[in-house]
Amino acid sequence: MPYEVTLPGGYTVSDDPTRLDIDLIHRFLSEESYWAKGRSRALVERSIAGSLCLGVYRPQGQVGFARIVTDRCFFAWVCDVFVLPEARGQSIATGMMAAALRHPDLTEVARWMLVTTDAQGLYGRLGFGPYQEVYKLMAYFPPKTS
Ligand SMILES: CC(C)(COP(=O)(O)OP(=O)(O)OC[C@H]1O[C@@H](n2cnc3c(N)ncnc32)[C@H](O)[C@@H]1OP(=O)(O)O)[C@@H](O)C(=O)NCCC(=O)NCCS
């Protein structure tokens, strides 16, 4: 059974992967996002297949998306979050992320993390804050081979 949450305004959050509009997600990420410009459709599909994804839907189609990379126990990384421009400002992203934090497969996750340039207000409302131990974080960016 898919996990579904109803939001005000007739929107539904769902984790059903068969409902995801891959064309819309690819178009937004590759053309409109500031972090995934030019991302190929193949990479979008592969990243979705390896993640727990939430879509937000109204009867006419999908308006929101979030991708959660997780082991479902210790760690969840939130990324590729967007709401289409025409649906913004109605607390859809807030509702989607609140639904993510209550997802039955994720209730035991010990650490949620994300990177955001300007949406600190959105995540701050849900309990996220600056990572105090940032000096412990390490990252590796392998050189591009192609
Ligand atoms: C950021 C985004 C997902 C918010 O979606 P939304 O459904 O309008 O969000 P909500 O209505 O739940 O909350 C809006 C809050 O997000 C905050 N916010 C942060 N960045 C924002 C942005 N670029 N655009 C609109 N709101 C933004 C606002 O401060 C607002 O807080 P407020 O209600 O206290 O004023 C949406 O604007 C979006 O898709 N932006 C482009 C993609 C993007 O930047 N994604 C990265 C998120 S880490």
PDB file of C-alpha atoms and ligand atoms in Angstrom:
ATOM      1  CA  MET A   1       0.000   0.000   0.000  1.00  0.00           C
ATOM      2  CA  PRO A   2       1.485   3.381  -0.914  1.00  0.00           C
ATOM      3  CA  TYR A   3       1.956   5.926   1.849  1.00  0.00           C
ATOM      4  CA  GLU A   4      -0.339   8.875   1.182  1.00  0.00           C
ATOM      5  CA  VAL A   5      -1.015  12.124   3.024  1.00  0.00           C
ATOM      6  CA  THR A   6      -3.695  14.636   2.070  1.00  0.00           C
ATOM      7  CA  LEU A   7      -2.667  18.305   2.161  1.00  0.00           C
ATOM      8  CA  PRO A   8      -4.973  21.349   2.247  1.00  0.00           C
ATOM      9  CA  GLY A   9      -6.082  22.526  -1.195  1.00  0.00           C
ATOM     10  CA  GLY A  10      -6.741  19.079  -2.614  1.00  0.00           C
ATOM     11  CA  TYR A  11      -3.101  18.006  -2.886  1.00  0.00           C
ATOM     12  CA  THR A  12      -1.907  14.494  -2.084  1.00  0.00           C
ATOM     13  CA  VAL A  13       1.600  13.407  -1.111  1.00  0.00           C
ATOM     14  CA  SER A  14       2.387   9.856  -2.235  1.00  0.00           C
ATOM     15  CA  ASP A  15       5.414   7.560  -2.245  1.00  0.00           C
ATOM     16  CA  ASP A  16       3.977   5.467  -5.101  1.00  0.00           C
ATOM     17  CA  PRO A  17       6.847   5.319  -7.652  1.00  0.00           C
ATOM     18  CA  THR A  18       4.416   4.460 -10.466  1.00  0.00           C
ATOM     19  CA  ARG A  19       2.753   7.891 -10.094  1.00  0.00           C
ATOM     20  CA  LEU A  20       5.944   9.884 -10.627  1.00  0.00           C
ATOM     21  CA  ASP A  21       5.921  11.998 -13.789  1.00  0.00           C
ATOM     22  CA  ILE A  22       9.514  11.389 -14.901  1.00  0.00           C
ATOM     23  CA  ASP A  23       9.210  13.819 -17.826  1.00  0.00           C
ATOM     24  CA  LEU A  24       8.166  16.630 -15.487  1.00  0.00           C
ATOM     25  CA  ILE A  25      10.834  15.804 -12.886  1.00  0.00           C
ATOM     26  CA  HIS A  26      13.559  15.612 -15.510  1.00  0.00           C
ATOM     27  CA  ARG A  27      12.423  18.856 -17.135  1.00  0.00           C
ATOM     28  CA  PHE A  28      12.394  20.762 -13.846  1.00  0.00           C
ATOM     29  CA  LEU A  29      15.719  19.420 -12.587  1.00  0.00           C
ATOM     30  CA  SER A  30      17.615  19.747 -15.862  1.00  0.00           C
ATOM     31  CA  GLU A  31      16.199  23.115 -16.961  1.00  0.00           C
ATOM     32  CA  GLU A  32      14.949  25.035 -13.925  1.00  0.00           C
ATOM     33  CA  SER A  33      16.816  23.889 -10.832  1.00  0.00           C
ATOM     34  CA  TYR A  34      20.015  25.648  -9.773  1.00  0.00           C
ATOM     35  CA  TRP A  35      21.708  22.397  -8.736  1.00  0.00           C
ATOM     36  CA  ALA A  36      20.997  19.848 -11.493  1.00  0.00           C
ATOM     37  CA  LYS A  37      21.147  21.834 -14.736  1.00  0.00           C
ATOM     38  CA  GLY A  38      21.706  19.486 -17.659  1.00  0.00           C
ATOM     39  CA  ARG A  39      21.194  16.283 -15.644  1.00  0.00           C
ATOM     40  CA  SER A  40      20.401  13.520 -18.121  1.00  0.00           C
ATOM     41  CA  ARG A  41      17.130  11.641 -18.110  1.00  0.00           C
ATOM     42  CA  ALA A  42      19.025   8.368 -17.529  1.00  0.00           C
ATOM     43  CA  LEU A  43      20.626   9.756 -14.351  1.00  0.00           C
ATOM     44  CA  VAL A  44      17.293  11.139 -13.147  1.00  0.00           C
ATOM     45  CA  GLU A  45      15.727   7.706 -13.619  1.00  0.00           C
ATOM     46  CA  ARG A  46      18.611   5.877 -11.909  1.00  0.00           C
ATOM     47  CA  SER A  47      18.662   8.257  -8.947  1.00  0.00           C
ATOM     48  CA  ILE A  48      14.906   7.856  -8.488  1.00  0.00           C
ATOM     49  CA  ALA A  49      15.184   4.059  -8.666  1.00  0.00           C
ATOM     50  CA  GLY A  50      17.746   4.136  -5.821  1.00  0.00           C
ATOM     51  CA  SER A  51      15.808   6.499  -3.555  1.00  0.00           C
ATOM     52  CA  LEU A  52      12.581   6.825  -1.650  1.00  0.00           C
ATOM     53  CA  CYS A  53      10.714   9.512  -3.579  1.00  0.00           C
ATOM     54  CA  LEU A  54       7.657  11.556  -2.728  1.00  0.00           C
ATOM     55  CA  GLY A  55       5.433  13.249  -5.284  1.00  0.00           C
ATOM     56  CA  VAL A  56       2.728  15.828  -4.643  1.00  0.00           C
ATOM     57  CA  TYR A  57      -0.304  15.574  -6.889  1.00  0.00           C
ATOM     58  CA  ARG A  58      -3.476  17.402  -7.745  1.00  0.00           C
ATOM     59  CA  PRO A  59      -6.053  15.871 -10.108  1.00  0.00           C
ATOM     60  CA  GLN A  60      -4.350  17.501 -13.123  1.00  0.00           C
ATOM     61  CA  GLY A  61      -0.952  15.994 -12.310  1.00  0.00           C
ATOM     62  CA  GLN A  62       2.232  16.273 -10.290  1.00  0.00           C
ATOM     63  CA  VAL A  63       3.286  19.605  -8.748  1.00  0.00           C
ATOM     64  CA  GLY A  64       5.983  18.649  -6.243  1.00  0.00           C
ATOM     65  CA  PHE A  65       8.838  16.238  -5.697  1.00  0.00           C
ATOM     66  CA  ALA A  66      11.395  15.214  -3.088  1.00  0.00           C
ATOM     67  CA  ARG A  67      14.029  12.495  -3.261  1.00  0.00           C
ATOM     68  CA  ILE A  68      15.293  10.860  -0.078  1.00  0.00           C
ATOM     69  CA  VAL A  69      18.471   8.789  -0.143  1.00  0.00           C
ATOM     70  CA  THR A  70      18.305   6.550   2.900  1.00  0.00           C
ATOM     71  CA  ASP A  71      19.206   3.274   4.597  1.00  0.00           C
ATOM     72  CA  ARG A  72      15.851   3.627   6.431  1.00  0.00           C
ATOM     73  CA  CYS A  73      17.668   3.238   9.804  1.00  0.00           C
ATOM     74  CA  PHE A  74      20.424   5.704  10.495  1.00  0.00           C
ATOM     75  CA  PHE A  75      20.574   8.200   7.708  1.00  0.00           C
ATOM     76  CA  ALA A  76      18.386  10.117   5.262  1.00  0.00           C
ATOM     77  CA  TRP A  77      19.632  12.684   2.759  1.00  0.00           C
ATOM     78  CA  VAL A  78      16.958  14.975   1.307  1.00  0.00           C
ATOM     79  CA  CYS A  79      17.530  16.326  -2.186  1.00  0.00           C
ATOM     80  CA  ASP A  80      15.954  17.410  -5.498  1.00  0.00           C
ATOM     81  CA  VAL A  81      13.105  19.165  -3.658  1.00  0.00           C
ATOM     82  CA  PHE A  82      10.846  21.347  -5.776  1.00  0.00           C
ATOM     83  CA  VAL A  83       7.316  22.659  -6.151  1.00  0.00           C
ATOM     84  CA  LEU A  84       6.222  23.982  -9.529  1.00  0.00           C
ATOM     85  CA  PRO A  85       6.076  27.814  -9.618  1.00  0.00           C
ATOM     86  CA  GLU A  86       2.284  27.936 -10.068  1.00  0.00           C
ATOM     87  CA  ALA A  87       1.745  25.922  -6.873  1.00  0.00           C
ATOM     88  CA  ARG A  88       4.245  27.671  -4.584  1.00  0.00           C
ATOM     89  CA  GLY A  89       3.361  29.596  -1.436  1.00  0.00           C
ATOM     90  CA  GLN A  90       0.640  27.153  -0.304  1.00  0.00           C
ATOM     91  CA  SER A  91       2.778  25.230   2.178  1.00  0.00           C
ATOM     92  CA  ILE A  92       3.082  22.296  -0.209  1.00  0.00           C
ATOM     93  CA  ALA A  93       6.818  21.856   0.346  1.00  0.00           C
ATOM     94  CA  THR A  94       6.285  22.143   4.100  1.00  0.00           C
ATOM     95  CA  GLY A  95       3.527  19.498   3.959  1.00  0.00           C
ATOM     96  CA  MET A  96       5.601  17.229   1.730  1.00  0.00           C
ATOM     97  CA  MET A  97       8.630  17.396   4.034  1.00  0.00           C
ATOM     98  CA  ALA A  98       6.465  16.925   7.144  1.00  0.00           C
ATOM     99  CA  ALA A  99       5.034  13.820   5.444  1.00  0.00           C
ATOM    100  CA  ALA A 100       8.582  12.625   4.705  1.00  0.00           C
ATOM    101  CA  LEU A 101       9.573  12.937   8.371  1.00  0.00           C
ATOM    102  CA  ARG A 102       6.512  10.845   9.343  1.00  0.00           C
ATOM    103  CA  HIS A 103       6.957   8.219   6.621  1.00  0.00           C
ATOM    104  CA  PRO A 104       6.482   4.789   8.257  1.00  0.00           C
ATOM    105  CA  ASP A 105       9.747   3.432   6.805  1.00  0.00           C
ATOM    106  CA  LEU A 106      11.693   6.428   8.132  1.00  0.00           C
ATOM    107  CA  THR A 107      10.463   6.840  11.693  1.00  0.00           C
ATOM    108  CA  GLU A 108      13.673   5.320  13.109  1.00  0.00           C
ATOM    109  CA  VAL A 109      16.058   7.405  11.024  1.00  0.00           C
ATOM    110  CA  ALA A 110      18.568   8.907  13.438  1.00  0.00           C
ATOM    111  CA  ARG A 111      19.959  11.670  11.216  1.00  0.00           C
ATOM    112  CA  TRP A 112      18.357  13.688   8.437  1.00  0.00           C
ATOM    113  CA  MET A 113      20.608  15.902   6.356  1.00  0.00           C
ATOM    114  CA  LEU A 114      20.335  18.245   3.400  1.00  0.00           C
ATOM    115  CA  VAL A 115      22.034  21.161   1.725  1.00  0.00           C
ATOM    116  CA  THR A 116      20.099  24.283   0.791  1.00  0.00           C
ATOM    117  CA  THR A 117      21.126  27.649  -0.573  1.00  0.00           C
ATOM    118  CA  ASP A 118      18.081  29.678   0.446  1.00  0.00           C
ATOM    119  CA  ALA A 119      15.321  27.492   1.909  1.00  0.00           C
ATOM    120  CA  GLN A 120      16.547  27.472   5.530  1.00  0.00           C
ATOM    121  CA  GLY A 121      13.179  28.951   6.602  1.00  0.00           C
ATOM    122  CA  LEU A 122      11.259  26.053   5.100  1.00  0.00           C
ATOM    123  CA  TYR A 123      13.339  23.351   6.791  1.00  0.00           C
ATOM    124  CA  GLY A 124      13.827  25.332   9.992  1.00  0.00           C
ATOM    125  CA  ARG A 125      10.082  25.149  10.615  1.00  0.00           C
ATOM    126  CA  LEU A 126      10.351  21.365  10.587  1.00  0.00           C
ATOM    127  CA  GLY A 127      13.210  21.136  13.066  1.00  0.00           C
ATOM    128  CA  PHE A 128      16.251  21.259  10.797  1.00  0.00           C
ATOM    129  CA  GLY A 129      19.094  23.528  11.815  1.00  0.00           C
ATOM    130  CA  PRO A 130      22.719  24.298  10.941  1.00  0.00           C
ATOM    131  CA  TYR A 131      25.008  21.327  11.432  1.00  0.00           C
ATOM    132  CA  GLN A 132      27.191  22.191  14.386  1.00  0.00           C
ATOM    133  CA  GLU A 133      29.871  19.602  13.704  1.00  0.00           C
ATOM    134  CA  VAL A 134      30.490  20.628  10.135  1.00  0.00           C
ATOM    135  CA  TYR A 135      34.256  20.334  10.683  1.00  0.00           C
ATOM    136  CA  LYS A 136      33.749  16.549  10.926  1.00  0.00           C
ATOM    137  CA  LEU A 137      32.045  16.271   7.550  1.00  0.00           C
ATOM    138  CA  MET A 138      34.163  15.119   4.625  1.00  0.00           C
ATOM    139  CA  ALA A 139      33.344  14.921   0.941  1.00  0.00           C
ATOM    140  CA  TYR A 140      34.978  13.351  -2.106  1.00  0.00           C
ATOM    141  CA  PHE A 141      34.181  14.412  -5.645  1.00  0.00           C
ATOM    142  CA  PRO A 142      35.740  11.827  -8.017  1.00  0.00           C
ATOM    143  CA  PRO A 143      37.217  13.347 -11.158  1.00  0.00           C
ATOM    144  CA  LYS A 144      34.930  13.072 -14.163  1.00  0.00           C
ATOM    145  CA  THR A 145      36.019  10.208 -16.400  1.00  0.00           C
ATOM    146  CA  SER A 146      33.889  11.182 -19.407  1.00  0.00           C
TER     147      SER A 146
HETATM  148  C1  LIG B   1      11.652  26.118  -2.089  1.00  0.00           C
HETATM  149  C2  LIG B   1      10.300  25.555  -2.574  1.00  0.00           C
HETATM  150  C3  LIG B   1      10.379  24.032  -2.644  1.00  0.00           C
HETATM  151  C4  LIG B   1       9.232  25.987  -1.584  1.00  0.00           C
HETATM  152  O1  LIG B   1       7.989  25.413  -2.006  1.00  0.00           O
HETATM  153  P1  LIG B   1       6.596  25.963  -1.445  1.00  0.00           P
HETATM  154  O2  LIG B   1       5.577  24.893  -1.573  1.00  0.00           O
HETATM  155  O3  LIG B   1       6.297  27.275  -2.027  1.00  0.00           O
HETATM  156  O4  LIG B   1       7.001  26.132   0.089  1.00  0.00           O
HETATM  157  P2  LIG B   1       6.025  26.420   1.307  1.00  0.00           P
HETATM  158  O5  LIG B   1       4.815  27.177   0.835  1.00  0.00           O
HETATM  159  O6  LIG B   1       5.817  25.185   2.070  1.00  0.00           O
HETATM  160  O7  LIG B   1       6.955  27.344   2.177  1.00  0.00           O
HETATM  161  C5  LIG B   1       7.500  28.498   1.577  1.00  0.00           C
HETATM  162  C6  LIG B   1       8.656  28.851   2.437  1.00  0.00           C
HETATM  163  O8  LIG B   1       9.827  28.446   1.753  1.00  0.00           O
HETATM  164  C7  LIG B   1      10.761  29.491   1.886  1.00  0.00           C
HETATM  165  N1  LIG B   1      11.561  29.554   0.672  1.00  0.00           N
HETATM  166  C8  LIG B   1      12.871  29.390   0.652  1.00  0.00           C
HETATM  167  N2  LIG B   1      13.339  29.501  -0.565  1.00  0.00           N
HETATM  168  C9  LIG B   1      12.305  29.755  -1.357  1.00  0.00           C
HETATM  169  C10 LIG B   1      12.166  29.984  -2.730  1.00  0.00           C
HETATM  170  N3  LIG B   1      13.231  29.969  -3.558  1.00  0.00           N
HETATM  171  N4  LIG B   1      10.928  30.199  -3.217  1.00  0.00           N
HETATM  172  C11 LIG B   1       9.858  30.230  -2.376  1.00  0.00           C
HETATM  173  N5  LIG B   1       9.931  30.006  -1.069  1.00  0.00           N
HETATM  174  C12 LIG B   1      11.155  29.783  -0.563  1.00  0.00           C
HETATM  175  C13 LIG B   1      10.019  30.762   2.119  1.00  0.00           C
HETATM  176  O9  LIG B   1      10.768  31.475   3.079  1.00  0.00           O
HETATM  177  C14 LIG B   1       8.708  30.320   2.675  1.00  0.00           C
HETATM  178  O10 LIG B   1       8.751  30.510   4.027  1.00  0.00           O
HETATM  179  P3  LIG B   1       7.633  31.419   4.734  1.00  0.00           P
HETATM  180  O11 LIG B   1       6.345  30.715   4.535  1.00  0.00           O
HETATM  181  O12 LIG B   1       8.109  31.458   6.130  1.00  0.00           O
HETATM  182  O13 LIG B   1       7.692  32.725   4.012  1.00  0.00           O
HETATM  183  C15 LIG B   1       9.909  26.130  -3.954  1.00  0.00           C
HETATM  184  O14 LIG B   1       9.947  27.530  -3.892  1.00  0.00           O
HETATM  185  C16 LIG B   1      10.810  25.674  -5.083  1.00  0.00           C
HETATM  186  O15 LIG B   1      10.548  24.639  -5.699  1.00  0.00           O
HETATM  187  N6  LIG B   1      11.854  26.465  -5.388  1.00  0.00           N
HETATM  188  C17 LIG B   1      12.742  26.129  -6.489  1.00  0.00           C
HETATM  189  C18 LIG B   1      13.467  24.859  -6.217  1.00  0.00           C
HETATM  190  C19 LIG B   1      14.366  24.979  -5.040  1.00  0.00           C
HETATM  191  O16 LIG B   1      14.972  25.993  -4.786  1.00  0.00           O
HETATM  192  N7  LIG B   1      14.468  23.859  -4.331  1.00  0.00           N
HETATM  193  C20 LIG B   1      15.453  23.750  -3.302  1.00  0.00           C
HETATM  194  C21 LIG B   1      14.851  23.543  -1.973  1.00  0.00           C
HETATM  195  S1  LIG B   1      16.192  23.062  -0.900  1.00  0.00           S
END
